[in-house]
XYZ file of C-alpha atoms in Angstrom:
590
model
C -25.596 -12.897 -11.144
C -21.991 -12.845 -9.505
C -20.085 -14.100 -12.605
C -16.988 -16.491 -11.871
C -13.492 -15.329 -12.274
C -11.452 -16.388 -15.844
C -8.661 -18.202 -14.950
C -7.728 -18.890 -18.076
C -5.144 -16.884 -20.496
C -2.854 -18.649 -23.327
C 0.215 -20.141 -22.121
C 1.393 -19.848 -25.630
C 0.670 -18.467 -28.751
C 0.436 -21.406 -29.792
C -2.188 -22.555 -27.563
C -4.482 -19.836 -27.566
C -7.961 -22.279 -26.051
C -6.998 -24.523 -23.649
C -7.979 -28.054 -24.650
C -11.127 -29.601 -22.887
C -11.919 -33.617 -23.633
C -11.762 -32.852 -27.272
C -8.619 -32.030 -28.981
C -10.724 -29.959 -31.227
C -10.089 -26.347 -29.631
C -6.456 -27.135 -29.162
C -5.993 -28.073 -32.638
C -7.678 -25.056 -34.043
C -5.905 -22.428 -31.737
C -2.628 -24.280 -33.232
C -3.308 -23.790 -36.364
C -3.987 -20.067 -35.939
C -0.042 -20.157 -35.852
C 0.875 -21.519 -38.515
C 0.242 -18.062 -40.425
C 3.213 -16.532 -38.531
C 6.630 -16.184 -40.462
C 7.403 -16.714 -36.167
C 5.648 -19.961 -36.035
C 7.767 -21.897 -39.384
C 10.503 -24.084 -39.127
C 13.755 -21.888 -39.844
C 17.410 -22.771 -40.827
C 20.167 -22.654 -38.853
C 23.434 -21.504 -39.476
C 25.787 -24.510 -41.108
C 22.404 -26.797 -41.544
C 22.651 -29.201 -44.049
C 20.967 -29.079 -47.570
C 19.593 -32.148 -46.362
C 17.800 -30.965 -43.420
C 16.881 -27.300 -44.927
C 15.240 -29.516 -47.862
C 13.617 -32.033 -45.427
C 11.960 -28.725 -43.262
C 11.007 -27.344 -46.639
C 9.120 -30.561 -47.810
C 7.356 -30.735 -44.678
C 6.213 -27.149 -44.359
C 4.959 -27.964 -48.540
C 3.277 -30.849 -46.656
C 1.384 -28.384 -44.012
C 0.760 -25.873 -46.720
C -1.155 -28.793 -48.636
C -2.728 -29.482 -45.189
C -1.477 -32.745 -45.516
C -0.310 -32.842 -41.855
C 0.145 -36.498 -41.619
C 3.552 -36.121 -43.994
C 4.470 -32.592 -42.148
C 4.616 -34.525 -38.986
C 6.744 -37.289 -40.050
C 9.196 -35.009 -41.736
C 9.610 -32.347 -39.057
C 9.862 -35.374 -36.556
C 12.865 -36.817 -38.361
C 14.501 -33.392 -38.742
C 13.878 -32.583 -35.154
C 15.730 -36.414 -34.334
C 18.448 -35.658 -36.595
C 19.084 -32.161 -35.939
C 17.959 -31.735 -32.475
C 16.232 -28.740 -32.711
C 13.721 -27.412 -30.151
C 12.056 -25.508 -32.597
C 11.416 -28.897 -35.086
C 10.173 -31.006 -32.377
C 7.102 -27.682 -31.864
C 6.712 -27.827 -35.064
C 6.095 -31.622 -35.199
C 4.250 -31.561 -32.328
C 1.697 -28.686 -33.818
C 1.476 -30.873 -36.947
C 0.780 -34.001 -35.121
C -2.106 -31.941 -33.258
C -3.388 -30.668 -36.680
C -3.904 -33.957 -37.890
C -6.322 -34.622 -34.912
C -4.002 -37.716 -33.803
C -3.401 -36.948 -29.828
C -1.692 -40.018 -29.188
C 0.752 -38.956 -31.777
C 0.848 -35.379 -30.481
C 1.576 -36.935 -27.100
C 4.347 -39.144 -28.150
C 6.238 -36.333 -30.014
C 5.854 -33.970 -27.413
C 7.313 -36.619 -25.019
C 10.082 -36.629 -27.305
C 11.141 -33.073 -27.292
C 10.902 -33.452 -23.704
C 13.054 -36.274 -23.480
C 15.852 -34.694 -26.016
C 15.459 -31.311 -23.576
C 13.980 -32.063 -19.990
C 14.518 -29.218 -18.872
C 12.466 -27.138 -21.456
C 9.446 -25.907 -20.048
C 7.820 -25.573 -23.650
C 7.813 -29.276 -24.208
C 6.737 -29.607 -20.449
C 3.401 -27.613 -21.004
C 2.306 -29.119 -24.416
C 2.771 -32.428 -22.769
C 0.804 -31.362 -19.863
C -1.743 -29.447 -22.295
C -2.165 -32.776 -24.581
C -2.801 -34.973 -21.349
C -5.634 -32.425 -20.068
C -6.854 -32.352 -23.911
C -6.948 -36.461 -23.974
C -8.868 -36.250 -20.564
C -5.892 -38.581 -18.781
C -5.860 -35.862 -16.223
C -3.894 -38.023 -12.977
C -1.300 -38.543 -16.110
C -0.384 -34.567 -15.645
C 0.905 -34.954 -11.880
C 4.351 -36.129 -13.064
C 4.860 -34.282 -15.608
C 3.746 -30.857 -13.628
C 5.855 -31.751 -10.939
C 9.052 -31.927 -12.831
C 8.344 -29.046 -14.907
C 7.889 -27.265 -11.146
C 11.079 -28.470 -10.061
C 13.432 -27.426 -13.213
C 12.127 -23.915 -12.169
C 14.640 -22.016 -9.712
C 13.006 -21.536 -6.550
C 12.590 -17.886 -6.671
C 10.708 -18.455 -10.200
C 8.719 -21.448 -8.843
C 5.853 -19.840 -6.866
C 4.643 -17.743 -10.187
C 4.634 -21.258 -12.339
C 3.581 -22.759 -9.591
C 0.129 -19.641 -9.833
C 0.119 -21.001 -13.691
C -1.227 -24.453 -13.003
C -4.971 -24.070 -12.683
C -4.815 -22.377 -16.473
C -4.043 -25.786 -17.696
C -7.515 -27.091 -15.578
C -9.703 -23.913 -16.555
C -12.089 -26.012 -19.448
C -11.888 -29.637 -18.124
C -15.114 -31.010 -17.495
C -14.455 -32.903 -14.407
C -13.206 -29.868 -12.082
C -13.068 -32.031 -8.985
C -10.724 -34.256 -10.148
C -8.846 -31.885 -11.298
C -8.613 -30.203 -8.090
C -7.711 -33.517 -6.518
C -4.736 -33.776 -9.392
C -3.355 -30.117 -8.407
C -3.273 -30.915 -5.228
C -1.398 -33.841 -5.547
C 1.035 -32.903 -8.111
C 2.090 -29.687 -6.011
C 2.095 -31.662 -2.415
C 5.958 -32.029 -2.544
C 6.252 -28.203 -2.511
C 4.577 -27.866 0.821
C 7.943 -28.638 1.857
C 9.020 -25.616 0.985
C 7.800 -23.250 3.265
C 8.171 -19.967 0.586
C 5.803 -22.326 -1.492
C 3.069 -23.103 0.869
C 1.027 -19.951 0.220
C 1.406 -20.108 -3.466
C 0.513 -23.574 -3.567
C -2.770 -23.739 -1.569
C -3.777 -20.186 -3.661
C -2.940 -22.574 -6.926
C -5.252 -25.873 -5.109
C -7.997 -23.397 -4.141
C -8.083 -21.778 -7.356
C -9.314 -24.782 -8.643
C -11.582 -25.875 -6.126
C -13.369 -22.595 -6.604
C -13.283 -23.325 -10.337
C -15.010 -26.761 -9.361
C -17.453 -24.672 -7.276
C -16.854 -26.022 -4.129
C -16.147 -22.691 -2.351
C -15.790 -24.765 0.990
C -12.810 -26.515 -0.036
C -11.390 -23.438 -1.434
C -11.918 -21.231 2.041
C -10.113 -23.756 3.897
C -7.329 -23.734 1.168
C -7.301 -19.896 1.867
C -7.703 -19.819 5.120
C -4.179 -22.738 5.288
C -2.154 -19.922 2.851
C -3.471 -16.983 4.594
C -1.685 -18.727 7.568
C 1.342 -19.664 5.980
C 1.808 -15.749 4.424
C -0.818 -13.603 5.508
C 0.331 -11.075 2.976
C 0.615 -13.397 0.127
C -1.183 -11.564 -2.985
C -2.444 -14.708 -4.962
C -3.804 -15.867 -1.184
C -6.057 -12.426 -1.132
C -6.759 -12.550 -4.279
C -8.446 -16.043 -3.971
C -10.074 -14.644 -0.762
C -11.837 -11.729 -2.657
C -13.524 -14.100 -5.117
C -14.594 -16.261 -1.732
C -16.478 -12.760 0.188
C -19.867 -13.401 0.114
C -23.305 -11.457 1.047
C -22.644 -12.722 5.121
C -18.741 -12.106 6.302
C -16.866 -15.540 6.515
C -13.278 -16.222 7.256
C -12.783 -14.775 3.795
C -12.929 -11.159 5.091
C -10.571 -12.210 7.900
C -7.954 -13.358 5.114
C -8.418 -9.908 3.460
C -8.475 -7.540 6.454
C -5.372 -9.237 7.808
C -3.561 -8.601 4.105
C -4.030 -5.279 3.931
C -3.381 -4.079 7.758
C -0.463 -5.340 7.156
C 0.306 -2.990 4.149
C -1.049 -5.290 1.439
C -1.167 -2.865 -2.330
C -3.916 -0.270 -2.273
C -5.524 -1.684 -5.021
C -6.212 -4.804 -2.987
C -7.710 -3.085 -0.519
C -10.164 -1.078 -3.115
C -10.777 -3.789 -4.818
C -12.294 -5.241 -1.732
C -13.790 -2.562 -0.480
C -15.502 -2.707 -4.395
C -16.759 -6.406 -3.868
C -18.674 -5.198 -0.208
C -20.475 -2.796 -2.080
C -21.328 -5.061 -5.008
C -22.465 -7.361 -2.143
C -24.352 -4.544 -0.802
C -22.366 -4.605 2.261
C -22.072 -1.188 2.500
C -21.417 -0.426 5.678
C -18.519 -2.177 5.877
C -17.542 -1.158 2.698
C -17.762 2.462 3.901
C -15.817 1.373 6.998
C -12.710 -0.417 5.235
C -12.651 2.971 2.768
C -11.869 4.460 6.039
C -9.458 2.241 6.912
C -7.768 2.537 3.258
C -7.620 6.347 3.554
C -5.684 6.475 7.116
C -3.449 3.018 5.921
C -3.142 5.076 2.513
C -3.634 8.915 2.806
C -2.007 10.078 -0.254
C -4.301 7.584 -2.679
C -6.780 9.661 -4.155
C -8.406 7.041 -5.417
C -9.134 5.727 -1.953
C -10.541 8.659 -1.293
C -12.551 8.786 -4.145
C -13.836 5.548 -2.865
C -14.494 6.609 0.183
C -16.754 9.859 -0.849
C -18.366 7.564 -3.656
C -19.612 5.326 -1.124
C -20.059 8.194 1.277
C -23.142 9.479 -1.289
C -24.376 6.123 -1.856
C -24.816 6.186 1.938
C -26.375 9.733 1.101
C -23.953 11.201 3.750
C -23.360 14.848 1.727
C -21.077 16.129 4.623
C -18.933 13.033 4.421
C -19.066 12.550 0.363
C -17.702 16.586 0.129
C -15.169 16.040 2.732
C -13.613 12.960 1.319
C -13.815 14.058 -2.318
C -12.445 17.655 -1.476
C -9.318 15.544 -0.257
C -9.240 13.379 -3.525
C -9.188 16.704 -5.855
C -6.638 18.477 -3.944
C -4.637 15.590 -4.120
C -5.560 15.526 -8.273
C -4.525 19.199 -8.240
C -1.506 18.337 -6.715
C -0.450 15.466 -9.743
C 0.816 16.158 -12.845
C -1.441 15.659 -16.223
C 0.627 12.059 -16.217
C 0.039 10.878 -13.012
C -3.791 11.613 -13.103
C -3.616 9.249 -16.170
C -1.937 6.644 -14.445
C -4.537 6.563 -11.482
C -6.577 3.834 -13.120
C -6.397 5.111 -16.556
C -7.840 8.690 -15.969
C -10.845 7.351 -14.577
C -9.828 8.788 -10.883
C -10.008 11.978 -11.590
C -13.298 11.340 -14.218
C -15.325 10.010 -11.450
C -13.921 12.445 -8.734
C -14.818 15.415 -10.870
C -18.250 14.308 -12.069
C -19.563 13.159 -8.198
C -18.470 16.990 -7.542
C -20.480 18.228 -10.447
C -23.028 16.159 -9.130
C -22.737 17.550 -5.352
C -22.959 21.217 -6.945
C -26.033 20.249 -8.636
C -27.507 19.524 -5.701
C -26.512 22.549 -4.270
C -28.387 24.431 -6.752
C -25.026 25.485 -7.740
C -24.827 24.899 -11.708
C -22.122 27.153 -12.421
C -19.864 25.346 -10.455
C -21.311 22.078 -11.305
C -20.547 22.853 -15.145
C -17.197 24.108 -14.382
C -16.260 20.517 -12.824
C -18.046 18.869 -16.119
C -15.705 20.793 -18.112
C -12.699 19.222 -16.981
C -14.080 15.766 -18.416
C -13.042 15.662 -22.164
C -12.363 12.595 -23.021
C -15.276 11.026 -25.487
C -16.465 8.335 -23.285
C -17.575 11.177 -21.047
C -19.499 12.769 -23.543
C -21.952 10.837 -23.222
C -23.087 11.299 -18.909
C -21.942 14.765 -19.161
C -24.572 15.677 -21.578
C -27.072 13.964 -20.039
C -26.145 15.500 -16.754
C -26.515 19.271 -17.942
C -29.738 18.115 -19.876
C -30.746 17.615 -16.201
C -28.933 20.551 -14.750
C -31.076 23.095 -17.661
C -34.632 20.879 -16.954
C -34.107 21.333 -13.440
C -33.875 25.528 -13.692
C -36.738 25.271 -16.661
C -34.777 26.064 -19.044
C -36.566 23.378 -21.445
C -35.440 25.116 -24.691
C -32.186 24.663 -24.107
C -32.459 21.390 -22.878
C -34.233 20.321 -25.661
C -30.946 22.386 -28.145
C -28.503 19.975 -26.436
C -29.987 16.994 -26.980
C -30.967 17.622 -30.553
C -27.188 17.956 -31.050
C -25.849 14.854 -28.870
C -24.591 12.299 -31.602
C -26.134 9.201 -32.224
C -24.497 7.282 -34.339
C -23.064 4.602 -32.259
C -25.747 2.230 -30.251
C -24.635 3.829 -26.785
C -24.795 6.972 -28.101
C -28.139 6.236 -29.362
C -29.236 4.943 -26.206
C -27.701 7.882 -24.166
C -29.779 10.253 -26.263
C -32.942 8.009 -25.877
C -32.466 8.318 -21.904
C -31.865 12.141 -22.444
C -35.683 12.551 -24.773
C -37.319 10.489 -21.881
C -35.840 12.931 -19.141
C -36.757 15.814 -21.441
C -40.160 14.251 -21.951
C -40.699 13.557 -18.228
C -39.867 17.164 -17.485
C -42.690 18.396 -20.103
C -45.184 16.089 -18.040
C -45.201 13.948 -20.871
C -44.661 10.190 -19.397
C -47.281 8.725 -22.357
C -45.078 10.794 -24.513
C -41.787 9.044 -22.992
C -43.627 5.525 -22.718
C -43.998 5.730 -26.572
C -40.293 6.522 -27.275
C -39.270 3.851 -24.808
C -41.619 0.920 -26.430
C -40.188 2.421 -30.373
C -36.825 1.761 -28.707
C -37.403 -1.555 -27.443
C -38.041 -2.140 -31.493
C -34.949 -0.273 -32.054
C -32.949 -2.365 -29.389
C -34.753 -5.840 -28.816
C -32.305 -7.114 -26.895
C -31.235 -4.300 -24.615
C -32.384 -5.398 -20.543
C -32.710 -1.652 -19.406
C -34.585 0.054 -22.257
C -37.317 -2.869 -21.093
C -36.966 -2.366 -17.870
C -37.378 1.984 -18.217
C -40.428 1.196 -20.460
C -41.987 -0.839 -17.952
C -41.548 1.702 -15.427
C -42.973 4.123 -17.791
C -45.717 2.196 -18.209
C -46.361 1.735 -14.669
C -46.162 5.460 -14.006
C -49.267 6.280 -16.726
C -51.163 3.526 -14.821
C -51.168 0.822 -17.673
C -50.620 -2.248 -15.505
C -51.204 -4.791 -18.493
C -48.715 -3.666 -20.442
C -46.004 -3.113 -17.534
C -46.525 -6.735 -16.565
C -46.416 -7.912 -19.932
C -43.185 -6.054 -20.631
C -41.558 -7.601 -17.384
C -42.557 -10.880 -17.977
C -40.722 -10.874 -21.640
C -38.045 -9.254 -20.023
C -37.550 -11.948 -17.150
C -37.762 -14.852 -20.277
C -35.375 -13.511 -22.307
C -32.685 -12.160 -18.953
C -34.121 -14.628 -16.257
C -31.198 -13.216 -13.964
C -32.987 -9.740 -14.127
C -33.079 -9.398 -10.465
C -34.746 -5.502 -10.841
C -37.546 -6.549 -13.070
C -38.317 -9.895 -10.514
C -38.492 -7.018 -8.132
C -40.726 -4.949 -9.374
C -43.298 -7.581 -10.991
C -43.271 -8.985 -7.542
C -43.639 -5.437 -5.711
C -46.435 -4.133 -8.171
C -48.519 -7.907 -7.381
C -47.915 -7.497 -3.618
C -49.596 -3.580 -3.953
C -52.042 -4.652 -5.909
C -52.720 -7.168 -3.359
C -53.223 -9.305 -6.045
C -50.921 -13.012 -6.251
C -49.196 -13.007 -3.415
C -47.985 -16.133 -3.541
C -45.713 -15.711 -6.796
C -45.142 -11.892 -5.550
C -43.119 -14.085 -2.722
C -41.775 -16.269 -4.870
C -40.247 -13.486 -7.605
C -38.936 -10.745 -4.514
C -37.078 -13.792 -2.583
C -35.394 -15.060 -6.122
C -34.549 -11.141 -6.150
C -32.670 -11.517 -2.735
C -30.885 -14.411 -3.444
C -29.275 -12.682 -6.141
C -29.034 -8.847 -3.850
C -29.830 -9.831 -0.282
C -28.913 -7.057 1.241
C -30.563 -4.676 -1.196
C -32.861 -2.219 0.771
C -35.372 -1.719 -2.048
C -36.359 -5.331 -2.237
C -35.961 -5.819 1.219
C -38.186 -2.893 1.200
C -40.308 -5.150 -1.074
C -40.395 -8.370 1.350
C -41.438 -6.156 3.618
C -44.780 -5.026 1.555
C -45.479 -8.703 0.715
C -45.475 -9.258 4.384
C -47.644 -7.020 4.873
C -50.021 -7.819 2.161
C -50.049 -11.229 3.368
C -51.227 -9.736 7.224
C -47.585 -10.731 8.759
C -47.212 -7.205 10.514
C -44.507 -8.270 12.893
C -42.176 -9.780 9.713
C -43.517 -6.509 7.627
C -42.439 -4.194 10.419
C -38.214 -6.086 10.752
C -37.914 -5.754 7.336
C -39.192 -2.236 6.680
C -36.886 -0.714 9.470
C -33.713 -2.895 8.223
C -34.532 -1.484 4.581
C -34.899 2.062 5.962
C -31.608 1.784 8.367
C -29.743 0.515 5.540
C -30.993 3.208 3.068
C -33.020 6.242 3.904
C -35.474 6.440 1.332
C -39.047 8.412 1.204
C -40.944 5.305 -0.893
C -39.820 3.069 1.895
C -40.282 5.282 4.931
C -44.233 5.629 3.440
C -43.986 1.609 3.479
C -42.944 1.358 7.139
C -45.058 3.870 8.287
C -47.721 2.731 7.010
C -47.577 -0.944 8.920
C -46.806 0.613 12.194
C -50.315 2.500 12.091
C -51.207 -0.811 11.275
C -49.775 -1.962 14.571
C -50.730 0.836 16.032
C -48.160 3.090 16.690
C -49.429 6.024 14.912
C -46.893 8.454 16.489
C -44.083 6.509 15.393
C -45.366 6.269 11.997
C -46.167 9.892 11.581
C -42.321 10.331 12.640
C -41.439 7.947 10.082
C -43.040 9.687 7.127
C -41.903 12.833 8.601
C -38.182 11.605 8.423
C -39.667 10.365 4.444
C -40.834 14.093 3.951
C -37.568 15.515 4.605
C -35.493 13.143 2.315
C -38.050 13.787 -0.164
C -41.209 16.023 0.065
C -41.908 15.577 -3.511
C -42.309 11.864 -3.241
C -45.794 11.026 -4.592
C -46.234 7.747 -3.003
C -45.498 9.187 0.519
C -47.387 12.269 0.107
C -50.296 9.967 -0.804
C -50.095 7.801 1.932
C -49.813 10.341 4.418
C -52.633 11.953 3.296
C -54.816 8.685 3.467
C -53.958 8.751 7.181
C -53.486 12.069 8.134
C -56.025 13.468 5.849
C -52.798 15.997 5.783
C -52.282 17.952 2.279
């Protein structure tokens, strides 16, 4: 499921969990202060003995956790001296002794002694979310807006919905945003900022409507305003919207690279990947010396299973990593660039049949978290030239120690396993893992496919359904409990039910589409069967769904068009049991 953006990061040390209708959280995170020399009342130069012994007794007092004393203490000091840093004090203590109103009140002080301080301006504001009086924050924000220069106001202005992030009632706190920032609509370098800040919050409050249009009244106020995109990415959904609009008019007009990729990364998320491909296009002419654009572009390029286009784009990426210094390479999203760019080339040469060069591209990937994939990739590379001794050398010696590393050699065994013609063999070291890692989604999900694959139905089913109670957002394994039903033939009606739940978490995934498709089918609805089977094949070539579609046009009747089909199938995959099987059913072809 498409988890929600965090809004939320401490505004101060001080207040490290925003407070939600109990003062609980705020009181806690203030108290994980107190243990800093940083967070103690501290004398001044030419203080009295009178006040240095009055900040002493009342620190004593906190020490003793008798907060109630602490407060009144520092609060007198803070009157008689005034100090900034004794009214925060007094303020913290007042919020340790669970007394808001209090909090509130001495907060309101400090404020009043220094109005222009915009750390008694956000525990006043943080208190009044904490106490629930949310409409009592519109004042108080505004002001604090307005003792900000202008050129500083639009990033405190992006601050706001952090004070909103744990409320309960998000809608009214929407409605509060947008009132307390409607004077700086007047201001037309605030506009964009302002409606990013109001839809921010609406989005928070789920209503994604309200948020568009606060987009979409930004996007036209600063089309190349980064908070505005930014608010537009989290809005792209599976169909293109307005949203898209926002975001293709930000970076045509030279919005930041990373914008743009980060897009491009939420179409294919989406599955959207045409246009994802297409907008990597658009990156790499806007952007022609980003070699992570590139990158981008080729990755997508062999999702799309386009070899000609994934070796031309990634040839450009590596020769412009050749061209960077060790540094630079680092600073292209922490390494990770030239990682991925050098493994998808390893994995093009493996293809190829070409394992020399494929190791000599896995070579260059050192760092420990690639360990782990590189291993498991020349496990592959040595099982697929039969060299099963030596497969079987390297993963005896991959470590194990830490749970990924455990798992990564689990998923090596199977491979090794599968490549010995031993899938009972790899079903039992999947099920002792599931033991060995109860709570891990995918080991379930590989041992239900394992079981599936040695023809035990029960226990794939049961699996599944254990799997889908304990992650009910396991969109693959409602897939294929709802697939292996509909070939069965066998309860079609929940088959339905689990592959459309599937889509409405990946609509625009080919392989359930694929699945619809064979539920269709099943259920004698050759017309739907046939739409759904071509748009899963156009979208992604594939030999398991090309034996799908083929088989409902002979269905229909169109026998030469589904012998053309599976022939297409054949030549993505001629190894591809299920097609082999069904064309021999029809064709009585070996």
């Amino acid at each position: 499921m498409r988890s929600k953006p965090s809004f939320l990061r401490p505004i101060r040390p001080v207040l490290k969990t925003a407070i939600s209708a109990s003062l609980t959280a705020l009181i806690l995170a203030s108290a994980g202060c107190a243990a800093t020399p940083e967070a103690t009342y501290q004398a001044k130069p030419g203080e009295t003995a009178q006040a240095f012994y009055q900040g002493l007794l009342a620190e004593l007092s906190s020490l003793a956790e008798d907060y109630v004393q602490a407060h009144a203490l520092m609060l007198n000091l803070a009157r008689m001296s005034n100090d900034p840093q004794a009214y925060e004090r007094a303020t913290e203590f007042a919020l340790r002794s669970r007394d808001g109103d209090t909090a509130l009140m001495t907060a309101r002080s400090w404020l009043k002694a220094f109005p222009g301080s915009h750390e008694a301006a956000r525990y006043v504001i943080q208190i009044l979310v904490g106490l629930n009086r949310l409409d009592d924050t519109i004042e108080p924000l505004r002001a604090d807006l307005a003792a900000y220069p202008l050129a500083e106001r639009g990033a405190a202005i992006a601050d706001v919905p952090r004070y909103f992030a744990r409320v309960t009632d998000k809608k009214r706190a929407a409605t509060v945003v947008q009132t307390a920032l409607a004077p700086e609509l007047t201001r037309s370098k605030l506009v964009a900022p302002v409606w990013a800040a109001v839809g921010t919050v609406q989005l928070m409050a789920s209503d994604a409507a309200s948020a568009l249009k606060s987009a979409l009244n930004g996007a036209r106020a600063e089309p190349t305003n980064r908070q505005i995109a930014t608010l537009a990415l989290y809005l792209v959904q599976a169909e293109k919207s307005p949203a898209d609009d926002i975001l293709d008019g930000f970076i045509r007009a030279s919005g930041p690279v990373d914008a743009g990729l980060a897009y491009v990364r939420r179409l294919v998320e989406l599955a959207r990947v045409e246009e994802a491909y297409a907008k990597a296009q658009t990156l790499t002419t806007l952007w022609p010396a980003s070699a992570e654009a590139w990158l981008v572009r080729g990755s997508i390029a062999f999702q799309k299973k386009d070899m000609d286009a994934t070796r031309s784009a990634l040839a450009r990426c590596a020769e412009l990593l050749e061209k960077a210094d060790a540094a630079a390479q680092d600073a292209m999203a922490g390494g990770r660039v030239a990682a991925q760019a050098y493994f998808l080339l390893a994995v093009l040469a493996e293809n190829d049949k070409d394992y020399a060069l494929a190791n000599s591209y896995l070579d260059r990937l050192t760092s420990s978290e690639d360990q782990r994939r590189v291993n498991q990739r020349r496990v592959q590379m040595l099982l697929a030239q039969g060299q099963l001794e030596a497969a079987q050398e390297l993963v005896s010696n991959m470590p194990e120690e830490l749970e990924d590393e455990a798992r990564a050699k689990i998923s090596a065994e199977v491979e090794l396993l599968r490549a010995r013609k031993d899938e009972a063999g790899a079903y039992r070291l999947l099920t002792d893992a599931m033991v060995r890692f109860p709570k891990d989604p995918e080991l379930a999900y590989e041992a239900a496919m394992s079981a599936d694959k040695i023809k035990d139905l029960v226990a794939m089913e049961q699996i599944l359904r254990k799997l889908l109670a304990q992650h009910p957002d396991h969109y693959q394994s409602m897939n294929a409990l709802g697939y292996s039903l509909a070939d069965r033939n066998v309860q079609l009606a929940e088959a339905r039910t689990l592959i459309q739940k599937a889509l409405s978490f990946a609509p625009q995934d080919p392989y359930i589409i694929d699945s619809m498709g064979w539920v269709e089918f099943r259920s004698g609805n050759l017309s739907a069967a046939n739409t759904l089977l071509r748009t899963a094949f156009e979208a992604k070539p594939d030999a398991e769904i090309a034996a799908h579609w083929g088989e409902v046009l002979w269905a229909m009747g169109q026998r030469d068009a589904a012998e053309a089909t599976w022939e297409r199938g054949l030549q993505l995959n001629p190894d591809n049991e299920t097609l082999r099987d069904t064309v021999r059913r029809f064709t009585h072809k070996p």
